[in-house]
Every structure is written in C-alpha cells, then in structure tokens.
Coordinates of C-alpha atoms in Angstrom, one line a residue:
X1 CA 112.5 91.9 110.4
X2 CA 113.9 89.3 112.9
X3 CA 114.4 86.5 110.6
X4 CA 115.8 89.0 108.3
X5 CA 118.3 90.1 110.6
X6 CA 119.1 87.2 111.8
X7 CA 120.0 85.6 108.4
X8 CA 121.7 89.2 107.7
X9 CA 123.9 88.4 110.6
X10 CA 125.1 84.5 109.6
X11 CA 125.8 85.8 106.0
X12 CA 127.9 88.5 107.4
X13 CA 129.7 86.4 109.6
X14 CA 129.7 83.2 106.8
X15 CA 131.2 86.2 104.4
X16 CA 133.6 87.7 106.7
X17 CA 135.1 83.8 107.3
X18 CA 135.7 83.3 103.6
X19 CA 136.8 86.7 103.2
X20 CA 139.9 86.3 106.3
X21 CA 140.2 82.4 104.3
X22 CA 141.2 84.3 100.9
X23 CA 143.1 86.9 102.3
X24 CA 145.5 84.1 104.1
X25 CA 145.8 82.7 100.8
X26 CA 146.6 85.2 99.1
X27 CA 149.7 86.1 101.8
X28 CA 150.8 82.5 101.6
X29 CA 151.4 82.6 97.9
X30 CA 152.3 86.4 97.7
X31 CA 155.3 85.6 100.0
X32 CA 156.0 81.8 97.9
X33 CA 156.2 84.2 94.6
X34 CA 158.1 86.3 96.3
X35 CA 160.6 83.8 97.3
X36 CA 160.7 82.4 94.4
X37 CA 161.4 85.9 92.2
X38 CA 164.7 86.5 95.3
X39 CA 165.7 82.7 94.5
X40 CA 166.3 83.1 90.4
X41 CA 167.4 86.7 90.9
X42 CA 170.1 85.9 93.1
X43 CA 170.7 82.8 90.0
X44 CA 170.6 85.7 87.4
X45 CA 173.1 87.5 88.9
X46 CA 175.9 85.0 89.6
X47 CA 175.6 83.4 86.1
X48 CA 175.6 87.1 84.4
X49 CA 179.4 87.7 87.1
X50 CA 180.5 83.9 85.9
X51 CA 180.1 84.8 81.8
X52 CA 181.3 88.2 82.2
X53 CA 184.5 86.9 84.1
X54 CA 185.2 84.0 80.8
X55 CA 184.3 87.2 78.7
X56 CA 187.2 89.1 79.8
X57 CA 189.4 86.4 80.1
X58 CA 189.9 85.3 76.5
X59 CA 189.3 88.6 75.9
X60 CA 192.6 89.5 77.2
X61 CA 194.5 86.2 75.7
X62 CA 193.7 86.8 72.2
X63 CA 194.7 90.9 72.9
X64 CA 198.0 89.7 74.3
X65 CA 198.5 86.8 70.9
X66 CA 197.1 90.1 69.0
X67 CA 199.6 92.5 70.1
X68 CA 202.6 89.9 70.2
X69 CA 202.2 89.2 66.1
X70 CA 201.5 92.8 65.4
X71 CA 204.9 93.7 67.0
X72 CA 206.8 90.0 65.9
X73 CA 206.4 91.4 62.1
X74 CA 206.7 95.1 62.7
X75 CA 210.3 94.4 64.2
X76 CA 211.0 92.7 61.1
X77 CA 209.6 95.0 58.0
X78 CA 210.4 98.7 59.5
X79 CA 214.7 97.8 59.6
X80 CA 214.7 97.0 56.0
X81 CA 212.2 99.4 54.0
X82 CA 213.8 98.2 50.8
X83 CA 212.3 99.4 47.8
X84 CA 211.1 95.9 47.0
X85 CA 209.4 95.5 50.3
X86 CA 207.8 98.9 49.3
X87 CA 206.7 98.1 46.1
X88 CA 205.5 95.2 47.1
X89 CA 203.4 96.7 50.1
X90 CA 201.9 99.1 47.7
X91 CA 201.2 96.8 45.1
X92 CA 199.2 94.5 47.7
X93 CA 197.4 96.9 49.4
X94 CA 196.4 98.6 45.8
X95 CA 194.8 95.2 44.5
X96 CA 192.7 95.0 47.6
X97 CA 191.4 98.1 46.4
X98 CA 190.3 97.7 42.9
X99 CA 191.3 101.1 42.2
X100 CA 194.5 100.3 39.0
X101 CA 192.8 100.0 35.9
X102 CA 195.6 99.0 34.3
X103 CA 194.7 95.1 32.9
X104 CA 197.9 93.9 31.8
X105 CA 200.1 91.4 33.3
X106 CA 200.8 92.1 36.8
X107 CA 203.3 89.3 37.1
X108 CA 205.8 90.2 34.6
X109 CA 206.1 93.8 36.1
X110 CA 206.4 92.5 39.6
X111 CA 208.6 90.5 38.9
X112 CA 210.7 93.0 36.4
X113 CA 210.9 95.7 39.3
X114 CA 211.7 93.3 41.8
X115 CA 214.2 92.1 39.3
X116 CA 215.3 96.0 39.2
X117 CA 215.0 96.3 42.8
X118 CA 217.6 93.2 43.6
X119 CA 219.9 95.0 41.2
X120 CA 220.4 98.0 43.3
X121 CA 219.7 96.5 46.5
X122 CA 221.6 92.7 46.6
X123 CA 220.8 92.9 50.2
X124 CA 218.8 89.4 51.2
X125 CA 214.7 89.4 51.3
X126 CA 213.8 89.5 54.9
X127 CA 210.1 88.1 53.7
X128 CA 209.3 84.8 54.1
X129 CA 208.8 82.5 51.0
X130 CA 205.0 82.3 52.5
X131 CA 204.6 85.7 52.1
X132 CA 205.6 85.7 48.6
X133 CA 203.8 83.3 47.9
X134 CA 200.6 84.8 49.1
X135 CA 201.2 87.5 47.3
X136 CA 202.1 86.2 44.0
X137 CA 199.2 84.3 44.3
X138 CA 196.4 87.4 45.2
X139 CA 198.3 89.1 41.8
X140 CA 197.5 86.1 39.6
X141 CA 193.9 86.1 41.0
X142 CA 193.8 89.4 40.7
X143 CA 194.7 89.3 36.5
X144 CA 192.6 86.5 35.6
X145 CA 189.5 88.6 37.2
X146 CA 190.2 91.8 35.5
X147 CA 190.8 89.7 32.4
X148 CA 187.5 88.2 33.1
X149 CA 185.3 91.2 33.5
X150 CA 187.0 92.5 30.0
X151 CA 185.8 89.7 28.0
X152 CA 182.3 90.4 29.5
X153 CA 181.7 93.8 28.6
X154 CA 184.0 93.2 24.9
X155 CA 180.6 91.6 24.1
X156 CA 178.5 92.2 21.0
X157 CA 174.9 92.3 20.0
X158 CA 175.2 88.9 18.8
X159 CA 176.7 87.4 22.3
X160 CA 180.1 86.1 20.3
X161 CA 183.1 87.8 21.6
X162 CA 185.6 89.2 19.5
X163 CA 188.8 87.7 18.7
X164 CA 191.1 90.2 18.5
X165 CA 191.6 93.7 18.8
X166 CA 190.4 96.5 16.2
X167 CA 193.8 97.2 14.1
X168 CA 192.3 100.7 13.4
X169 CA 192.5 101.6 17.0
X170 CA 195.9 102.0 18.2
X171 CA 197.1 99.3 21.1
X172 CA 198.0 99.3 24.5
X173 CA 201.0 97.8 25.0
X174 CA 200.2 96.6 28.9
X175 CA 196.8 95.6 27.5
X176 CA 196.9 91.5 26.9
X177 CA 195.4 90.1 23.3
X178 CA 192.2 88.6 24.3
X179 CA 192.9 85.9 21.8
X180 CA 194.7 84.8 18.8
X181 CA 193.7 84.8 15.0
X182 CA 193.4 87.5 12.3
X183 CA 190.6 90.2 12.8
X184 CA 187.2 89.8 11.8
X185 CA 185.0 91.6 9.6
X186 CA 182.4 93.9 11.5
X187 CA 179.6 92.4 13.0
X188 CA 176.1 93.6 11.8
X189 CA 174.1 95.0 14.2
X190 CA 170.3 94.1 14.6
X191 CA 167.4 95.2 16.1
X192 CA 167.5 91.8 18.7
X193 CA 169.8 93.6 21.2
X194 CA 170.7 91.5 23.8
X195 CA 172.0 93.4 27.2
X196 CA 174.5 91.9 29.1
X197 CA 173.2 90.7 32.3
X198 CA 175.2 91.8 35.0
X199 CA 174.4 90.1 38.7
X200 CA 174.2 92.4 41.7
X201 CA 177.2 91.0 43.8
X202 CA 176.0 89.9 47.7
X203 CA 177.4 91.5 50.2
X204 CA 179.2 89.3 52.9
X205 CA 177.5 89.0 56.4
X206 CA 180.0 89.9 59.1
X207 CA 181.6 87.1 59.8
X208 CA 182.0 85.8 63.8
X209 CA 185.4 84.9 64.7
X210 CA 185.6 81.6 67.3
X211 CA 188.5 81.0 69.2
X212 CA 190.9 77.9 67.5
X213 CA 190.4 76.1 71.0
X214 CA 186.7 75.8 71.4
X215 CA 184.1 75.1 68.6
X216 CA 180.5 76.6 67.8
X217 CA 177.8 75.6 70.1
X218 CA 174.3 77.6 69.9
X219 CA 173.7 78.8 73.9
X220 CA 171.7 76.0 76.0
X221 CA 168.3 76.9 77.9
X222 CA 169.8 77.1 80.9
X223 CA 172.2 79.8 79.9
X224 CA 170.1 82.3 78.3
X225 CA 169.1 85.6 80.2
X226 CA 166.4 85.0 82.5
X227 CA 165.2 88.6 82.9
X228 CA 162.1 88.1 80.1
X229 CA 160.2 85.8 82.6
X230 CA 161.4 87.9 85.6
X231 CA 159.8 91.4 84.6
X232 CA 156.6 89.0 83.4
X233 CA 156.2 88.0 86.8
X234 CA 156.7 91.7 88.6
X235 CA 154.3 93.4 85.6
X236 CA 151.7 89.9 86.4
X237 CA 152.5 91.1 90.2
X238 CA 151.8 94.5 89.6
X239 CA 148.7 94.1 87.9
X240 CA 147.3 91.8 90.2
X241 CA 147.7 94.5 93.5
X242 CA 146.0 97.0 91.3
X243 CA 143.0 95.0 90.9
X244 CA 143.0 93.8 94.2
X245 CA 143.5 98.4 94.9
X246 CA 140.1 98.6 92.7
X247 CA 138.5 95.6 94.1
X248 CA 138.8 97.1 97.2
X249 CA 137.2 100.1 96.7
X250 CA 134.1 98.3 95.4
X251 CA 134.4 96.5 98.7
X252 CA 134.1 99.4 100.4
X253 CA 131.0 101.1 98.2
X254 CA 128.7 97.5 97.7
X255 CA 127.9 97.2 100.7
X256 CA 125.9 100.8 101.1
X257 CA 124.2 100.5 97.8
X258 CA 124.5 104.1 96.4
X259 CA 122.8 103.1 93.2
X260 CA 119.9 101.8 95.2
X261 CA 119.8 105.6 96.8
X262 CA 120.7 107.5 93.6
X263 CA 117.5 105.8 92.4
X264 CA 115.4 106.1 95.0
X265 CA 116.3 110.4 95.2
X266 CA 116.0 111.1 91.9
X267 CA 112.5 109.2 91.6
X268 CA 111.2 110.6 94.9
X269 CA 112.6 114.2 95.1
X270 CA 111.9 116.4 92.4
X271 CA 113.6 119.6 90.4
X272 CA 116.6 118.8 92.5
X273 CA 119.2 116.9 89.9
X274 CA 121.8 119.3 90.8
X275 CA 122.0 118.8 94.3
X276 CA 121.5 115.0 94.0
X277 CA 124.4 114.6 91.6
X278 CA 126.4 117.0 93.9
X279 CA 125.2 114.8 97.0
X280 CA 126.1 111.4 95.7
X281 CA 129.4 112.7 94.0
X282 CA 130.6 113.4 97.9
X283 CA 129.0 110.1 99.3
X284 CA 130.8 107.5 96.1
X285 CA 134.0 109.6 97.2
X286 CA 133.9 109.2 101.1
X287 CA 132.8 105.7 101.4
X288 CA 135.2 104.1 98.9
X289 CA 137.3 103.9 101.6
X290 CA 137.6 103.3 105.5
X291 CA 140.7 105.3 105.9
X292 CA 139.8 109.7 106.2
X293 CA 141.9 112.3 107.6
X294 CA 138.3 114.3 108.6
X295 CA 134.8 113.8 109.1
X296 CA 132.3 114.0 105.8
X297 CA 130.0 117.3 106.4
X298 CA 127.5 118.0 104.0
X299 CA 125.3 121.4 104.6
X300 CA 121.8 121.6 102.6
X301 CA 119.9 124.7 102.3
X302 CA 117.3 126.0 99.9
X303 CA 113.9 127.9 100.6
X304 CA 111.1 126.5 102.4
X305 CA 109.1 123.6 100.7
X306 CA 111.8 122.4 98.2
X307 CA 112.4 119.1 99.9
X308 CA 114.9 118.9 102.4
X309 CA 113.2 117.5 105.3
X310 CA 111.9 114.7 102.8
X311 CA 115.2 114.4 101.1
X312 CA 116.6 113.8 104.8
X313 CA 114.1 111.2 105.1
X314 CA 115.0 109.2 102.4
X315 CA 118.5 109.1 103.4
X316 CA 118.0 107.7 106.6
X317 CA 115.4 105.3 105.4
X318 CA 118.2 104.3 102.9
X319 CA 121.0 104.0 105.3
X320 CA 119.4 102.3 107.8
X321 CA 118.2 99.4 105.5
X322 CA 121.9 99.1 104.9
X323 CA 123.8 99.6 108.1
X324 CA 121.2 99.0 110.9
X325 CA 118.5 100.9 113.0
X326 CA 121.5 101.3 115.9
X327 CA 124.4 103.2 113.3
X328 CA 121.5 105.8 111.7
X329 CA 120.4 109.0 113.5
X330 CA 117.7 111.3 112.4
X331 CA 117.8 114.2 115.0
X332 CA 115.4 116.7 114.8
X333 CA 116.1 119.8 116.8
X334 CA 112.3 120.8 118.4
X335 CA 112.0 117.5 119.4
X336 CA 115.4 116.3 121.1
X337 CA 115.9 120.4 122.4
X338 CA 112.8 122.2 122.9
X339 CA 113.3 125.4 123.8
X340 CA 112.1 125.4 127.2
X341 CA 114.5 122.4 127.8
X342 CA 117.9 123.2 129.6
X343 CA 120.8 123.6 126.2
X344 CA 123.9 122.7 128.0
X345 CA 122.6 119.3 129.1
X346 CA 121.4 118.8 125.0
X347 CA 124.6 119.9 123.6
X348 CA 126.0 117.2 126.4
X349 CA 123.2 114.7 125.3
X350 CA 123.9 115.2 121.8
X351 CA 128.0 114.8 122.7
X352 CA 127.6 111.6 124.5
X353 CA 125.3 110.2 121.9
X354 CA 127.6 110.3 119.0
X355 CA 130.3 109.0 121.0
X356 CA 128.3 105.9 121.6
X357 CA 127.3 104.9 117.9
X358 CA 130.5 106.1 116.8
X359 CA 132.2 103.3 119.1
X360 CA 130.0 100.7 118.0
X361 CA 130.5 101.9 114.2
X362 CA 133.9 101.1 115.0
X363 CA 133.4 97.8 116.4
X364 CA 131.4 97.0 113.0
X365 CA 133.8 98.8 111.1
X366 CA 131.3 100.7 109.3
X367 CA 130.4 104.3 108.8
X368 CA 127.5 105.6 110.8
X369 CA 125.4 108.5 109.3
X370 CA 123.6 111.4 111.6
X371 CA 121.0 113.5 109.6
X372 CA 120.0 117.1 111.9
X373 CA 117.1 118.6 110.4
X374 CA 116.1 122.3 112.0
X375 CA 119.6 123.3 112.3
X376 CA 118.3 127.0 111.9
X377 CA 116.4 126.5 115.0
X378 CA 119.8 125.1 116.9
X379 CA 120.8 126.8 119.9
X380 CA 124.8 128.3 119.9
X381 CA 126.0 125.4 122.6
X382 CA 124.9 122.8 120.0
X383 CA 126.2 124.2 117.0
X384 CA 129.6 124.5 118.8
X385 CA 129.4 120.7 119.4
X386 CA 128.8 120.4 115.8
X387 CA 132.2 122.3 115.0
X388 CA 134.4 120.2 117.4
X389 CA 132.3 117.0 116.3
X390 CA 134.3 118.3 112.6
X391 CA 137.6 119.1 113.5
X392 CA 140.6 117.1 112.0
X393 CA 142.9 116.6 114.9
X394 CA 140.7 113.7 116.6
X395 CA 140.7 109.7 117.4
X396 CA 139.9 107.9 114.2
X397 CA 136.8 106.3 115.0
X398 CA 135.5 110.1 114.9
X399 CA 136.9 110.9 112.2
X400 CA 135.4 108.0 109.8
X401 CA 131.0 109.5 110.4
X402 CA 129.0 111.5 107.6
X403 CA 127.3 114.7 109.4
X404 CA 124.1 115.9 107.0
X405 CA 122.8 119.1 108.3
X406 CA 119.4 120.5 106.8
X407 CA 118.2 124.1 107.1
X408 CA 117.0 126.8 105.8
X409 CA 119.3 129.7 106.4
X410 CA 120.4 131.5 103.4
X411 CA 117.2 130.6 101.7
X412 CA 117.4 135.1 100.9
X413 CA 120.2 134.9 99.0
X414 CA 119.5 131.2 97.1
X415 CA 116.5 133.0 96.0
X416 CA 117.5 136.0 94.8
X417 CA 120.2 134.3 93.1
X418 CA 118.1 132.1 91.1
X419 CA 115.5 134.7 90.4
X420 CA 118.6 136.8 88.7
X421 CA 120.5 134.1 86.5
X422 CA 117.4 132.7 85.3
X423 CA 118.4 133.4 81.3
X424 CA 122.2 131.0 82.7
X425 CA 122.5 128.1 84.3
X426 CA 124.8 130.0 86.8
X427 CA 125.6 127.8 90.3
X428 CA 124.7 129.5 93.3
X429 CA 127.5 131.7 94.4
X430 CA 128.6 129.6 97.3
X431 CA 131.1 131.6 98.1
X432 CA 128.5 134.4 99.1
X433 CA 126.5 131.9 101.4
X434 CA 128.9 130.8 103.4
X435 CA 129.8 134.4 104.2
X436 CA 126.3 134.9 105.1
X437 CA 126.2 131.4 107.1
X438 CA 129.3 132.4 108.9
X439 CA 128.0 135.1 110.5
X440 CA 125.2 133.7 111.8
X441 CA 128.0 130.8 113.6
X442 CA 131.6 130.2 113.0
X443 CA 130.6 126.4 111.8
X444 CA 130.3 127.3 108.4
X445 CA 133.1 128.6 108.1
X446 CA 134.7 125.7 108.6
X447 CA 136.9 124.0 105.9
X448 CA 135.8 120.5 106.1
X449 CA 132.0 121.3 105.9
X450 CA 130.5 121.3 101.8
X451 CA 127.5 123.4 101.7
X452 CA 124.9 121.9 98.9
X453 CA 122.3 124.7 97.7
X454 CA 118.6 123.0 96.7
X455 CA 117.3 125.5 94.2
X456 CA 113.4 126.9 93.8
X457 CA 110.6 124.7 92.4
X458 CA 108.9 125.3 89.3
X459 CA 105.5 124.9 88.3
X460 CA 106.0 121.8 86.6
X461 CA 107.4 120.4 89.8
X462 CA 104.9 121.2 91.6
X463 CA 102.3 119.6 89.0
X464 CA 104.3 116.4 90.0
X465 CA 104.2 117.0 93.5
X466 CA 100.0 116.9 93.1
X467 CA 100.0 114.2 91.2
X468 CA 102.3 111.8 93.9
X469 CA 100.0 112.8 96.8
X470 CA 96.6 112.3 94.9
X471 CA 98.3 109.0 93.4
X472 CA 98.6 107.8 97.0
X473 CA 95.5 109.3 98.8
X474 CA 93.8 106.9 95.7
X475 CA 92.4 109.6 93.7
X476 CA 92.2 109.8 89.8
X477 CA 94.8 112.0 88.6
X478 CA 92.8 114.4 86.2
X479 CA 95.4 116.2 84.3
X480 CA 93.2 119.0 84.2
X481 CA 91.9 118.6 87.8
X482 CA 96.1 119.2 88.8
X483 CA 96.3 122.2 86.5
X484 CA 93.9 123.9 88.2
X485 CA 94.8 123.3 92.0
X486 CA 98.9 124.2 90.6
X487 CA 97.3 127.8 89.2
X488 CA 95.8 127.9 93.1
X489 CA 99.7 128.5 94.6
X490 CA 101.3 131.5 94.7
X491 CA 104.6 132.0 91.9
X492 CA 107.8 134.3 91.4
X493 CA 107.5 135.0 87.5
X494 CA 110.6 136.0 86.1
X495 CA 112.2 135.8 82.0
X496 CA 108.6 133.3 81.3
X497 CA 109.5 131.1 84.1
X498 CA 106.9 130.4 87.2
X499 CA 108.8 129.4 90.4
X500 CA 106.7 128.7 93.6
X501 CA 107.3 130.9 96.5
X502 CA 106.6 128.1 99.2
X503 CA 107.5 124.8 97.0
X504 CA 105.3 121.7 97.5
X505 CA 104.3 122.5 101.2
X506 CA 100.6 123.5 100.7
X507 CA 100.1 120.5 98.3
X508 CA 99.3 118.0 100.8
X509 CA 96.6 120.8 102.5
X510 CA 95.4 121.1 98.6
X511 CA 94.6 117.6 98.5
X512 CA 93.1 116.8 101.2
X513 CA 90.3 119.8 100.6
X514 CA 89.3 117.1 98.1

C-alpha cells in the first residue's frame, strides 16, 4: 500500500503538471484567436463604410444626369402637344406593345397623317431629326416582322407558301399582297401533315447597367464579404468550449469511478436495484462538479436485515480506494458515543472532526464522504449537529461533502407499504416517511436531505444470501441443502409473494450451525 501510494502521488502531481501545461495553452491561443477575430472585424467594418460610401455616391450622380434629361425633354414636348407629336407618341408606344393587328404598311399612314397633321398645323417640328429617325426606323422593323410571322402561319400542308391571295375571299385593303403572280389552283391536302414548328422565344435576363466611366471587373478576393469565415471561426469557438463544458464534467466524475461502485453494489447487495439506481443517480449528479450551493445528504432506511449496514460498507470501502483512508469516515454511533459517554463533548467531537477532513478535502480539492450508521440510536445534540452540518448558508469547503446516514426508522411504515402494493410497483410514499421521520427530529425535515427507502427481501434473495456465505465459508452449495435452510426463516406471505421478516441477518447464524 506504500509503493502504491507513493506512485499514486507522483502520477497525481506528473498529471496535475501537464494538466496546468494545457490549460496555459489553451489561454495563449484562446486570446491569439481572439485577437485575431477583433483584427479582421474591425477590417470588415471599414471596407463594408468605404463601399457603401462609392455606393451612394454614383448613386446620386447618375439620379442627378437622370432627373436633368427627364426634365431637358419634358420642357420641350409638353409646350407643343401637336397632333403630330401625339400621333406619333401613340404610335410608338403602341408598337412596343404588339397589341395593333393591323399588318399593313405603317409607313405610308405615318407619313399620310403627319402629312395631314402639317396641313393643319404649319407650325415647325420641335423633334429632333434623331428622334424621327428612331422612330421611323422601330415602324419599318416593326412591318417587316408582322409581315414575317404572316408568311409563317399562310403555310400549307405541303410547306410552299402561297402566292397570292384567295380572289374568293374579299381583300383587305391595309393588308399588303404577299407576292405577285396569278392565283393558284388549290393545293391537295395529304395525310403527311407537316405542323409548323414554332420556337419558344427566350426570355431576356435582366440586364446590369455599368456606368460609361468605369468598365466590368468581377470583385477581387480581397473585396468579398469576410463574414463566412468569421461566423466559421465563432461556431468552431463555440463548439470547442462545449466540449471542453463536457470534458470537464468527466474530469470531475473519472476520478471517483462510479462505474466501478455501480458494479460492485449491484453484485454485492441484493433485491435492492431501486435504491442503487436511486443512489448512484444523486452521486453521477453531485460529483460532476466541484461548484454546490448545499451539502449532498442521502437518508437510507428499510427494515432490519435488508442491507444497509453492508451497503454502507461497500461505499466506504469504494471511496476510500479512490480518495484516501484520511477523506473517508465510517462513524458508527455505539462505538464513537456510547451511551454512558458524555453527548455534548460527542456532538463537539463529531463537530471538530468534520471540520478537519473537510479542510484538508479542500486543500486536495476533492469531496470527502462520511457514512453514520445507527443514526436511530443518535442522541438529539448530535442529530442537531447533523442539521447545521446541512444548512446552505455556510463557507464553501462545507458545502462541497456527501453526508450518508443509515437507519432504521420508519422501517413500520416501509413495510406496510410494501406488504399493501404488492399487486403495483407503487414507490414508497415518501412523502408519509418523512412526516413520520420529522417527528422523531426536525433533521428530516430538512429540504436538502433525499431520503432513499431499501424495500423487504424476498425469498429468492435470501436463497442468494445463503449461497454467498456458504460460497465463502468453502462449502458446496447444494441447491437443495439452501432450499431447505431458506424454508427455516420466518416470511410475510401476501398476493403469492414470501418476504422475510428479518432479511438476511440469521443467514450467517444458519451457516455456521453447519
């Protein structure tokens, strides 16, 4: 156990080294990153005010060149509405459109109303030749496309347009020949129909207009948005303290090894699971971390022989394989008090005591663990150092110390509870025993104290029970031989079950009559 401890000690202190070693390196580059995240945020920010100032800039020059032509040829057309500038307008406007269907010559009869409209009106054109030119040209474009799309659907079966109109039909006159020549005879029509193929015309992409001044260049590297790489570093950042949250909560838990003990208690301790799940649920919880606003106080009671006094062992076996002999306390009331002793200076003994290892707990910064078995058989001045030992408002190194207090008090109503919700798996009314504690002393009436109910053995359990101790005292466990000395103890039968009115107490006197 020397050399053990010993080499326990250098590969705490070899462990703690490395551990202060990582944790300086992971400040030092915590507060580089974070340096370095202030440094192209402050970047970001001045390029984002440097584009959004050029932004509004041209934006307000080409609003001001905008406005100025918009007004330059509304001061000229609005004076002279003529009905040639009207017509004109009109015309324009309805060929951009597509909404005449009229496919005659648009020329001749802009040109015979404006012929009309100079007449009436000799007043001089006010429109530049540009202008008119523009929009003499859109009317020829305009004709030549509606005379197109004619001549496409005027097709036939055969695919040869026809070269002149149908003299039975009577003629438009706006309506231009779609070729010269006599009329043809009518064509014959087949069963090799041909449809004419019409293409699906493209829509035109919104087009982006450039300034005149400045040409198209794609945007470099350096000035695209940096905010992509910046929220993959804070969600890289964030992700690595929440591991480094978890990690340290298995910190906490390794090094007490409440596998190893959840093991050990369920192998060892039998027709318990409840209260060992219930157990190990408020130890995993409390010892994940260092920081508590109270003391842990667990409460176990069940009847006589059920295994609290052995569970109790087991725990301090446990603990102090894991924290030390010197952090471990397994105080047994009949032995530390007896009752011809004097109880004020033991409730002063027991004071004094748990201030010491709960300073050198401290020092460790670990968790020390006190078991009290016989609390029953406590006198009121120790119990009342048990209730300010759990009180909230108190120095922190008594605050972070796991309390487990053994008895059998209530072990009355745990019975008869079990005895009547034997057809349910009905928890025992906890509510109930602590009313019944707390009149015995005000302790369990305390918030901050988790009473754990061990229920009644059955007869199976005790058939295990037999077969441990003969196992260990090295005789041959007859299956038969443990039936019969189980049938010797006395049972509560209730609903087809067998429960043993003193547990696995008489099994060690059982086998030693062997």
């Amino acid at each position: 156990m020397g050399i053990l401890n010993k080499y326990h000690i250098m590969l705490m202190g070899i462990l703690n080294k490395y551990h202060i070693m990582l944790m300086g390196i992971l400040n030092k580059y915590h507060i580089m990153l974070m340096g370095i995240l202030n440094k192209y945020h402050i970047m970001l920010m001045g390029i984002l005010n440097k584009y959004h100032i050029m932004l509004m800039g041209i934006l307000n020059k080409y609003h001001i060149m905008l406005m100025g032509i918009l007004n330059k040829y509304h001061i000229m057309l609005c004076p002279h509405c003529c009905p040639s500038v009207l017509y004109i307008s009109v015309l324009f406007f309805g060929q951009m459109g597509d909404k005449e269907d009229s496919s005659g010559s648009f020329s001749e009869e802009a040109k015979t109303e404006e012929q009309k409209a100079k007449l009436i009106h000799p007043r001089p054109s006010l429109i530049s030749p540009e202008l008119k030119a523009m929009i003499r040209i859109r009317t020829k474009y305009q004709a030549l496309k509606r005379r197109r799309l004619d001549s496409a659907t005027g097709l036939f079966a055969s695919g040869r347009p026809s070269t002149g109109p149908d003299p039975s039909l009577p003629t438009d006159p706006g309506r231009p020949s779609m070729g010269p020549g006599p009329p043809t005879a009518p064509e014959i029509f087949t069963s090799n129909v041909k449809q004419a193929t019409h293409r699906r015309r493209r829509r035109k992409g919104s087009r982006v207009l450039f300034p005149n001044n400045c040409c198209k260049v794609v945007p470099s590297d350096k000035d695209r948005s940096r905010a992509k790489p910046f929220f993959v570093l804070f969600g890289i950042i964030v992700s690595l303290q929440v591991y480094n949250a978890i990690e340290n909560l298995d910190d906490h838990v390794a090094p007490y090894d409440l596998e190893g003990l959840d093991k050990t208690l369920r192998r060892e301790v039998f027709g318990q699971q409840g209260a060992i799940e219930e157990l190990m649920e408020h130890l995993q919880g409390y010892l994940s971390t260092y920081a508590h606003s109270q003391p842990l106080a667990l409460a176990l009671h069940g009847p006589s022989g059920v295994g609290k006094s052995h569970l109790g062992r087991l725990l301090v076996r446990h603990f102090r394989s894991v924290l030390g002999e010197d952090l471990v306390v397994q105080y047994f009331t009949l032995h530390h008090c007896p009752v011809q002793g004097d109880v004020g200076q033991c409730a002063r003994e027991l004071s004094l005591w748990v201030e010491e290892i709960v300073e050198h707990a401290e020092a460790q910064e670990k968790i020390p663990v006190f078991v009290l078995d016989e609390v029953e058989l406590m006198p009121a001045p120790l119990l009342d150092v048990l209730q300010g030992l759990l009180q909230p408002n108190q120095t922190n190194e008594r605050l972070n110390v796991i309390y487990v207090l053994l008895s059998s008090l209530g072990q009355e109503e745990i019975t008869r509870h079990i005895l009547q919700n034997v057809s349910c798996t009905a928890k025992p009314a906890r509510a109930l025993l602590r009313h019944t504690l707390a009149e015995h002393h005000p302790l369990w009436a305390e918030a901050g104290l988790d009473i754990v109910s061990l229920t009644l053995l059955e007869k199976s359990h005790v058939m295990e029970c037999l077969l441990e101790e003969m196992t260990r005292e090295g005789f041959y466990p007859d299956h038969g031989h443990i039936e019969r000395l189980a049938e010797e103890l006395s049972y509560f039968t209730t609903m087809g079950h067998q429960y043993s009115q003193n547990g696995c107490k008489q099994v060690v006197a059982r086998v030693n009559l062997l």
